[in-house]
Amino acid sequence: DAGITQSPRHKVTETGTPVTLRCHQTENHRYMYWYRQDPGHGLRLIHYSYGVKDTDKGEVSDGYSVSRSKTEDFLLTLESATSSQTSVYFCATRWEGHVRSGANVLTFGAGSRLTVL
Amino acid sequence: QKEVEQNSGPLSVPEGAIASLNCTYSDRGSQSFFWYRQYSGKSPELIMSIYSNGDKEDGRFTAQLNKASQYVSLLIRDSQPSDSATYLCAVISPGNQFYFGTGTSLTVIP
């Protein structure tokens, strides 16, 4: 995950406040993803992007928005944080190419732990 | 029905034994399959990928794929305490989306 940086790594906030998590990649990968990970639920996709300004929803997108104005940056915003959004958030990237060459593999950032009080 | 199902464990094996981790998937059209390892407090890291029926070996790890049974497994030979982690099975669906299982927790007892 040397090419993927998430910030902040830890954040504590209060219910109702906006929060933005940032994912920065140096790999020039077209696809970027935001997942949340909770005990008993595994990794669940929030939103993903397949290019600059091209984004789509995942299975748990309610309460989240994303933006991608540059290839290297993918932002996840919680407009009004709730306690149910307390989680560990992972950004991931994927490069396209022939599967035999190792393409289509997700590579994860180190994660951002968010606590909403 | 979940896209990917794993036995959550926990699975405990003695050091030096073979650990066997299993995963089933629901979409018969899935083509790409992955095993990720996740240490506590860390991010998932890829350890194996498999695309064709049969076995694929990499060091102490062997991934097995049976598309007819929609079944993927991971064998860890000569298990070491450093293998203690949660193992996540992942599948790319025909819609080009990744789906993850909830993970199997493995503990290797010295």
PDB file of C-alpha atoms in Angstrom:
ATOM      1  CA  ASP A   1       0.000   0.000   0.000  1.00  0.00           C
ATOM      2  CA  ALA A   2       2.979   2.289  -0.417  1.00  0.00           C
ATOM      3  CA  GLY A   3       1.185   4.144  -3.239  1.00  0.00           C
ATOM      4  CA  ILE A   4      -2.054   4.801  -1.343  1.00  0.00           C
ATOM      5  CA  THR A   5      -2.294   7.310   1.481  1.00  0.00           C
ATOM      6  CA  GLN A   6      -5.381   7.822   3.597  1.00  0.00           C
ATOM      7  CA  SER A   7      -5.949  10.818   5.833  1.00  0.00           C
ATOM      8  CA  PRO A   8      -6.735  11.279   8.580  1.00  0.00           C
ATOM      9  CA  ARG A   9      -5.807   7.890  10.006  1.00  0.00           C
ATOM     10  CA  HIS A  10      -7.860   8.486  13.134  1.00  0.00           C
ATOM     11  CA  LYS A  11     -10.693  10.891  13.771  1.00  0.00           C
ATOM     12  CA  VAL A  12     -13.180  11.401  16.581  1.00  0.00           C
ATOM     13  CA  THR A  13     -16.126  13.621  15.836  1.00  0.00           C
ATOM     14  CA  GLU A  14     -19.587  14.415  17.115  1.00  0.00           C
ATOM     15  CA  THR A  15     -22.939  13.461  15.679  1.00  0.00           C
ATOM     16  CA  GLY A  16     -24.145  15.924  13.072  1.00  0.00           C
ATOM     17  CA  THR A  17     -20.758  17.246  12.022  1.00  0.00           C
ATOM     18  CA  PRO A  18     -19.426  16.873   8.479  1.00  0.00           C
ATOM     19  CA  VAL A  19     -16.395  14.674   7.924  1.00  0.00           C
ATOM     20  CA  THR A  20     -14.189  14.237   4.876  1.00  0.00           C
ATOM     21  CA  LEU A  21     -11.761  11.375   4.415  1.00  0.00           C
ATOM     22  CA  ARG A  22      -9.111  11.632   1.748  1.00  0.00           C
ATOM     23  CA  CYS A  23      -7.484   8.961  -0.353  1.00  0.00           C
ATOM     24  CA  HIS A  24      -4.433   9.827  -2.408  1.00  0.00           C
ATOM     25  CA  GLN A  25      -2.769   7.419  -4.840  1.00  0.00           C
ATOM     26  CA  THR A  26       0.430   7.662  -6.814  1.00  0.00           C
ATOM     27  CA  GLU A  27      -0.248   4.594  -8.989  1.00  0.00           C
ATOM     28  CA  ASN A  28      -2.343   6.353 -11.669  1.00  0.00           C
ATOM     29  CA  HIS A  29      -5.020   3.676 -11.309  1.00  0.00           C
ATOM     30  CA  ARG A  30      -8.371   4.453 -12.898  1.00  0.00           C
ATOM     31  CA  TYR A  31     -10.513   2.655 -10.349  1.00  0.00           C
ATOM     32  CA  MET A  32     -10.748   3.803  -6.746  1.00  0.00           C
ATOM     33  CA  TYR A  33     -13.018   2.487  -3.997  1.00  0.00           C
ATOM     34  CA  TRP A  34     -14.214   3.329  -0.534  1.00  0.00           C
ATOM     35  CA  TYR A  35     -15.110   0.453   1.785  1.00  0.00           C
ATOM     36  CA  ARG A  36     -16.164   0.326   5.389  1.00  0.00           C
ATOM     37  CA  GLN A  37     -15.350  -2.609   7.625  1.00  0.00           C
ATOM     38  CA  ASP A  38     -17.403  -3.546  10.643  1.00  0.00           C
ATOM     39  CA  PRO A  39     -17.376  -6.683  12.819  1.00  0.00           C
ATOM     40  CA  GLY A  40     -19.699  -9.303  11.419  1.00  0.00           C
ATOM     41  CA  HIS A  41     -20.162  -7.479   8.121  1.00  0.00           C
ATOM     42  CA  GLY A  42     -16.775  -7.663   6.510  1.00  0.00           C
ATOM     43  CA  LEU A  43     -15.854  -5.161   3.831  1.00  0.00           C
ATOM     44  CA  ARG A  44     -18.782  -3.314   2.310  1.00  0.00           C
ATOM     45  CA  LEU A  45     -18.521  -1.036  -0.703  1.00  0.00           C
ATOM     46  CA  ILE A  46     -19.670   2.542  -0.163  1.00  0.00           C
ATOM     47  CA  HIS A  47     -18.819   4.239  -3.456  1.00  0.00           C
ATOM     48  CA  TYR A  48     -16.376   3.731  -6.250  1.00  0.00           C
ATOM     49  CA  SER A  49     -14.916   5.749  -9.104  1.00  0.00           C
ATOM     50  CA  TYR A  50     -13.931   4.655 -12.588  1.00  0.00           C
ATOM     51  CA  GLY A  51     -12.352   7.939 -13.615  1.00  0.00           C
ATOM     52  CA  VAL A  52     -12.228  11.650 -12.932  1.00  0.00           C
ATOM     53  CA  LYS A  53     -15.740  12.839 -12.104  1.00  0.00           C
ATOM     54  CA  ASP A  54     -17.089   9.316 -12.748  1.00  0.00           C
ATOM     55  CA  THR A  55     -18.477   7.738  -9.605  1.00  0.00           C
ATOM     56  CA  ASP A  56     -21.138   5.242  -8.657  1.00  0.00           C
ATOM     57  CA  LYS A  57     -22.829   3.923  -5.546  1.00  0.00           C
ATOM     58  CA  GLY A  58     -22.028   0.745  -3.702  1.00  0.00           C
ATOM     59  CA  GLU A  59     -24.186  -1.331  -1.386  1.00  0.00           C
ATOM     60  CA  VAL A  60     -24.042   1.033   1.624  1.00  0.00           C
ATOM     61  CA  SER A  61     -23.949   4.504   0.061  1.00  0.00           C
ATOM     62  CA  ASP A  62     -26.689   6.207   2.107  1.00  0.00           C
ATOM     63  CA  GLY A  63     -25.275   9.106   4.112  1.00  0.00           C
ATOM     64  CA  TYR A  64     -22.074   9.275   2.060  1.00  0.00           C
ATOM     65  CA  SER A  65     -20.971  11.257  -0.966  1.00  0.00           C
ATOM     66  CA  VAL A  66     -17.737  11.159  -2.956  1.00  0.00           C
ATOM     67  CA  SER A  67     -15.812  13.319  -5.342  1.00  0.00           C
ATOM     68  CA  ARG A  68     -12.941  12.733  -7.689  1.00  0.00           C
ATOM     69  CA  SER A  69     -11.591  15.854  -9.330  1.00  0.00           C
ATOM     70  CA  LYS A  70      -8.146  14.404 -10.036  1.00  0.00           C
ATOM     71  CA  THR A  71      -6.991  10.896 -10.859  1.00  0.00           C
ATOM     72  CA  GLU A  72      -4.953  10.702  -7.685  1.00  0.00           C
ATOM     73  CA  ASP A  73      -7.546  11.895  -5.155  1.00  0.00           C
ATOM     74  CA  PHE A  74     -10.822  10.322  -4.046  1.00  0.00           C
ATOM     75  CA  LEU A  75     -12.716  12.030  -1.234  1.00  0.00           C
ATOM     76  CA  LEU A  76     -15.389  10.471   0.958  1.00  0.00           C
ATOM     77  CA  THR A  77     -17.723  12.882   2.742  1.00  0.00           C
ATOM     78  CA  LEU A  78     -20.155  12.242   5.536  1.00  0.00           C
ATOM     79  CA  GLU A  79     -22.441  15.276   5.327  1.00  0.00           C
ATOM     80  CA  SER A  80     -23.805  14.810   8.843  1.00  0.00           C
ATOM     81  CA  ALA A  81     -22.066  12.038  10.737  1.00  0.00           C
ATOM     82  CA  THR A  82     -24.101   9.553  12.767  1.00  0.00           C
ATOM     83  CA  SER A  83     -23.002   6.981  15.340  1.00  0.00           C
ATOM     84  CA  SER A  84     -23.812   4.199  12.853  1.00  0.00           C
ATOM     85  CA  GLN A  85     -21.009   5.531  10.675  1.00  0.00           C
ATOM     86  CA  THR A  86     -18.415   4.704  13.317  1.00  0.00           C
ATOM     87  CA  SER A  87     -16.215   2.303  11.424  1.00  0.00           C
ATOM     88  CA  VAL A  88     -12.876   1.679   9.782  1.00  0.00           C
ATOM     89  CA  TYR A  89     -12.795   3.072   6.271  1.00  0.00           C
ATOM     90  CA  PHE A  90     -10.510   1.647   3.616  1.00  0.00           C
ATOM     91  CA  CYS A  91      -9.641   3.146   0.289  1.00  0.00           C
ATOM     92  CA  ALA A  92      -8.531   0.805  -2.471  1.00  0.00           C
ATOM     93  CA  THR A  93      -7.338   1.113  -6.051  1.00  0.00           C
ATOM     94  CA  ARG A  94      -7.376  -1.275  -8.981  1.00  0.00           C
ATOM     95  CA  TRP A  95      -5.527  -1.259 -12.262  1.00  0.00           C
ATOM     96  CA  GLU A  96      -6.821  -2.787 -15.432  1.00  0.00           C
ATOM     97  CA  GLY A  97      -4.913  -5.082 -17.661  1.00  0.00           C
ATOM     98  CA  HIS A  98      -4.547  -8.732 -18.394  1.00  0.00           C
ATOM     99  CA  VAL A  99      -5.598 -10.716 -15.376  1.00  0.00           C
ATOM    100  CA  ARG A 100      -2.596 -13.026 -15.742  1.00  0.00           C
ATOM    101  CA  SER A 101      -0.283 -10.087 -15.178  1.00  0.00           C
ATOM    102  CA  GLY A 102      -1.792  -9.408 -11.795  1.00  0.00           C
ATOM    103  CA  ALA A 103      -4.318  -6.861 -12.918  1.00  0.00           C
ATOM    104  CA  ASN A 104      -7.740  -6.432 -11.380  1.00  0.00           C
ATOM    105  CA  VAL A 105      -6.269  -6.820  -7.925  1.00  0.00           C
ATOM    106  CA  LEU A 106      -7.473  -4.469  -5.219  1.00  0.00           C
ATOM    107  CA  THR A 107      -4.734  -2.769  -3.231  1.00  0.00           C
ATOM    108  CA  PHE A 108      -5.753  -1.161   0.033  1.00  0.00           C
ATOM    109  CA  GLY A 109      -4.649   1.883   1.942  1.00  0.00           C
ATOM    110  CA  ALA A 110      -3.849   1.683   5.653  1.00  0.00           C
ATOM    111  CA  GLY A 111      -7.371   2.642   6.722  1.00  0.00           C
ATOM    112  CA  SER A 112      -9.029   5.505   8.569  1.00  0.00           C
ATOM    113  CA  ARG A 113     -10.664   4.819  11.917  1.00  0.00           C
ATOM    114  CA  LEU A 114     -13.646   7.107  12.472  1.00  0.00           C
ATOM    115  CA  THR A 115     -15.501   7.384  15.765  1.00  0.00           C
ATOM    116  CA  VAL A 116     -18.741   9.360  15.883  1.00  0.00           C
ATOM    117  CA  LEU A 117     -19.839  10.203  19.425  1.00  0.00           C
TER     118      LEU A 117
ATOM    119  CA  GLN B   1     -28.118 -14.940  -0.188  1.00  0.00           C
ATOM    120  CA  LYS B   2     -24.733 -13.293   0.180  1.00  0.00           C
ATOM    121  CA  GLU B   3     -22.461 -13.112  -2.818  1.00  0.00           C
ATOM    122  CA  VAL B   4     -19.569 -14.672  -0.915  1.00  0.00           C
ATOM    123  CA  GLU B   5     -19.823 -16.843   2.165  1.00  0.00           C
ATOM    124  CA  GLN B   6     -17.101 -17.953   4.530  1.00  0.00           C
ATOM    125  CA  ASN B   7     -17.106 -19.804   7.807  1.00  0.00           C
ATOM    126  CA  SER B   8     -16.220 -17.076  10.289  1.00  0.00           C
ATOM    127  CA  GLY B   9     -14.400 -19.512  12.567  1.00  0.00           C
ATOM    128  CA  PRO B  10     -12.449 -19.053  14.664  1.00  0.00           C
ATOM    129  CA  LEU B  11     -10.202 -21.769  13.295  1.00  0.00           C
ATOM    130  CA  SER B  12      -7.355 -22.991  15.463  1.00  0.00           C
ATOM    131  CA  VAL B  13      -4.563 -25.250  14.259  1.00  0.00           C
ATOM    132  CA  PRO B  14      -1.287 -26.299  15.894  1.00  0.00           C
ATOM    133  CA  GLU B  15       1.986 -25.008  14.512  1.00  0.00           C
ATOM    134  CA  GLY B  16       3.151 -27.102  11.569  1.00  0.00           C
ATOM    135  CA  ALA B  17      -0.338 -28.341  10.677  1.00  0.00           C
ATOM    136  CA  ILE B  18      -2.335 -27.615   7.529  1.00  0.00           C
ATOM    137  CA  ALA B  19      -4.972 -24.898   7.801  1.00  0.00           C
ATOM    138  CA  SER B  20      -7.904 -25.190   5.421  1.00  0.00           C
ATOM    139  CA  LEU B  21     -10.081 -22.180   4.686  1.00  0.00           C
ATOM    140  CA  ASN B  22     -13.203 -22.368   2.560  1.00  0.00           C
ATOM    141  CA  CYS B  23     -15.369 -19.982   0.576  1.00  0.00           C
ATOM    142  CA  THR B  24     -18.446 -20.327  -1.621  1.00  0.00           C
ATOM    143  CA  TYR B  25     -19.827 -17.792  -4.060  1.00  0.00           C
ATOM    144  CA  SER B  26     -23.272 -17.372  -5.533  1.00  0.00           C
ATOM    145  CA  ASP B  27     -22.728 -15.977  -9.041  1.00  0.00           C
ATOM    146  CA  ARG B  28     -21.765 -18.786 -11.389  1.00  0.00           C
ATOM    147  CA  GLY B  29     -20.415 -16.270 -13.913  1.00  0.00           C
ATOM    148  CA  SER B  30     -17.652 -15.027 -11.590  1.00  0.00           C
ATOM    149  CA  GLN B  31     -14.201 -15.376 -13.118  1.00  0.00           C
ATOM    150  CA  SER B  32     -11.613 -14.006 -10.689  1.00  0.00           C
ATOM    151  CA  PHE B  33     -11.013 -15.106  -7.120  1.00  0.00           C
ATOM    152  CA  PHE B  34      -8.716 -13.809  -4.424  1.00  0.00           C
ATOM    153  CA  TRP B  35      -7.543 -14.514  -0.911  1.00  0.00           C
ATOM    154  CA  TYR B  36      -6.545 -11.598   1.284  1.00  0.00           C
ATOM    155  CA  ARG B  37      -4.913 -11.764   4.693  1.00  0.00           C
ATOM    156  CA  GLN B  38      -5.678  -9.138   7.304  1.00  0.00           C
ATOM    157  CA  TYR B  39      -3.771  -8.800  10.539  1.00  0.00           C
ATOM    158  CA  SER B  40      -5.575  -7.156  13.442  1.00  0.00           C
ATOM    159  CA  GLY B  41      -5.615  -3.381  13.000  1.00  0.00           C
ATOM    160  CA  LYS B  42      -4.110  -3.565   9.514  1.00  0.00           C
ATOM    161  CA  SER B  43      -5.412  -3.412   5.977  1.00  0.00           C
ATOM    162  CA  PRO B  44      -6.084  -6.470   3.809  1.00  0.00           C
ATOM    163  CA  GLU B  45      -3.176  -7.667   1.700  1.00  0.00           C
ATOM    164  CA  LEU B  46      -3.382  -9.990  -1.279  1.00  0.00           C
ATOM    165  CA  ILE B  47      -1.838 -13.407  -0.818  1.00  0.00           C
ATOM    166  CA  MET B  48      -3.305 -15.441  -3.684  1.00  0.00           C
ATOM    167  CA  SER B  49      -5.311 -14.991  -6.863  1.00  0.00           C
ATOM    168  CA  ILE B  50      -6.793 -17.776  -8.977  1.00  0.00           C
ATOM    169  CA  TYR B  51      -8.674 -17.688 -12.237  1.00  0.00           C
ATOM    170  CA  SER B  52      -8.812 -21.280 -13.528  1.00  0.00           C
ATOM    171  CA  ASN B  53     -10.181 -24.493 -12.124  1.00  0.00           C
ATOM    172  CA  GLY B  54      -7.652 -26.506 -10.184  1.00  0.00           C
ATOM    173  CA  ASP B  55      -4.842 -25.693  -7.802  1.00  0.00           C
ATOM    174  CA  LYS B  56      -2.402 -22.832  -7.680  1.00  0.00           C
ATOM    175  CA  GLU B  57       0.568 -23.041  -5.366  1.00  0.00           C
ATOM    176  CA  ASP B  58       2.747 -20.266  -4.008  1.00  0.00           C
ATOM    177  CA  GLY B  59       5.161 -21.298  -1.300  1.00  0.00           C
ATOM    178  CA  ARG B  60       3.205 -22.668   1.654  1.00  0.00           C
ATOM    179  CA  PHE B  61      -0.100 -21.448   0.192  1.00  0.00           C
ATOM    180  CA  THR B  62      -2.335 -23.357  -2.234  1.00  0.00           C
ATOM    181  CA  ALA B  63      -5.534 -21.925  -3.660  1.00  0.00           C
ATOM    182  CA  GLN B  64      -8.089 -24.335  -5.074  1.00  0.00           C
ATOM    183  CA  LEU B  65     -10.943 -23.394  -7.379  1.00  0.00           C
ATOM    184  CA  ASN B  66     -13.917 -25.514  -8.388  1.00  0.00           C
ATOM    185  CA  LYS B  67     -16.246 -23.459 -10.572  1.00  0.00           C
ATOM    186  CA  ALA B  68     -18.792 -26.260 -10.948  1.00  0.00           C
ATOM    187  CA  SER B  69     -19.261 -26.318  -7.184  1.00  0.00           C
ATOM    188  CA  GLN B  70     -18.708 -22.546  -6.860  1.00  0.00           C
ATOM    189  CA  TYR B  71     -16.112 -23.189  -4.234  1.00  0.00           C
ATOM    190  CA  VAL B  72     -12.725 -21.660  -3.471  1.00  0.00           C
ATOM    191  CA  SER B  73     -10.359 -22.804  -0.780  1.00  0.00           C
ATOM    192  CA  LEU B  74      -7.005 -21.830   0.666  1.00  0.00           C
ATOM    193  CA  LEU B  75      -4.615 -24.329   2.204  1.00  0.00           C
ATOM    194  CA  ILE B  76      -1.748 -23.160   4.373  1.00  0.00           C
ATOM    195  CA  ARG B  77       0.893 -25.843   4.880  1.00  0.00           C
ATOM    196  CA  ASP B  78       3.315 -25.887   7.802  1.00  0.00           C
ATOM    197  CA  SER B  79       1.258 -23.228   9.563  1.00  0.00           C
ATOM    198  CA  GLN B  80       3.221 -20.682  11.576  1.00  0.00           C
ATOM    199  CA  PRO B  81       2.119 -18.388  14.409  1.00  0.00           C
ATOM    200  CA  SER B  82       2.715 -15.500  11.991  1.00  0.00           C
ATOM    201  CA  ASP B  83      -0.124 -16.887   9.859  1.00  0.00           C
ATOM    202  CA  SER B  84      -2.594 -15.989  12.619  1.00  0.00           C
ATOM    203  CA  ALA B  85      -4.888 -13.458  10.965  1.00  0.00           C
ATOM    204  CA  THR B  86      -8.268 -13.075   9.335  1.00  0.00           C
ATOM    205  CA  TYR B  87      -8.476 -14.422   5.790  1.00  0.00           C
ATOM    206  CA  LEU B  88     -10.869 -12.773   3.368  1.00  0.00           C
ATOM    207  CA  CYS B  89     -12.191 -14.419   0.243  1.00  0.00           C
ATOM    208  CA  ALA B  90     -13.030 -12.050  -2.620  1.00  0.00           C
ATOM    209  CA  VAL B  91     -14.731 -12.568  -5.948  1.00  0.00           C
ATOM    210  CA  ILE B  92     -15.152 -10.357  -9.013  1.00  0.00           C
ATOM    211  CA  SER B  93     -18.694 -10.707 -10.288  1.00  0.00           C
ATOM    212  CA  PRO B  94     -19.688 -10.647 -13.972  1.00  0.00           C
ATOM    213  CA  GLY B  95     -20.708  -7.033 -13.300  1.00  0.00           C
ATOM    214  CA  ASN B  96     -17.046  -6.305 -12.564  1.00  0.00           C
ATOM    215  CA  GLN B  97     -17.666  -5.689  -8.859  1.00  0.00           C
ATOM    216  CA  PHE B  98     -15.642  -7.062  -5.977  1.00  0.00           C
ATOM    217  CA  TYR B  99     -17.474  -8.935  -3.273  1.00  0.00           C
ATOM    218  CA  PHE B 100     -15.842  -9.958  -0.020  1.00  0.00           C
ATOM    219  CA  GLY B 101     -16.725 -12.623   2.483  1.00  0.00           C
ATOM    220  CA  THR B 102     -16.829 -11.705   6.163  1.00  0.00           C
ATOM    221  CA  GLY B 103     -13.542 -13.471   6.775  1.00  0.00           C
ATOM    222  CA  THR B 104     -12.274 -16.492   8.686  1.00  0.00           C
ATOM    223  CA  SER B 105     -10.199 -15.908  11.790  1.00  0.00           C
ATOM    224  CA  LEU B 106      -7.214 -18.268  12.001  1.00  0.00           C
ATOM    225  CA  THR B 107      -5.101 -18.839  15.089  1.00  0.00           C
ATOM    226  CA  VAL B 108      -1.949 -20.953  14.868  1.00  0.00           C
ATOM    227  CA  ILE B 109      -1.040 -22.309  18.275  1.00  0.00           C
ATOM    228  CA  PRO B 110       2.710 -22.658  19.003  1.00  0.00           C
TER     229      PRO B 110
END
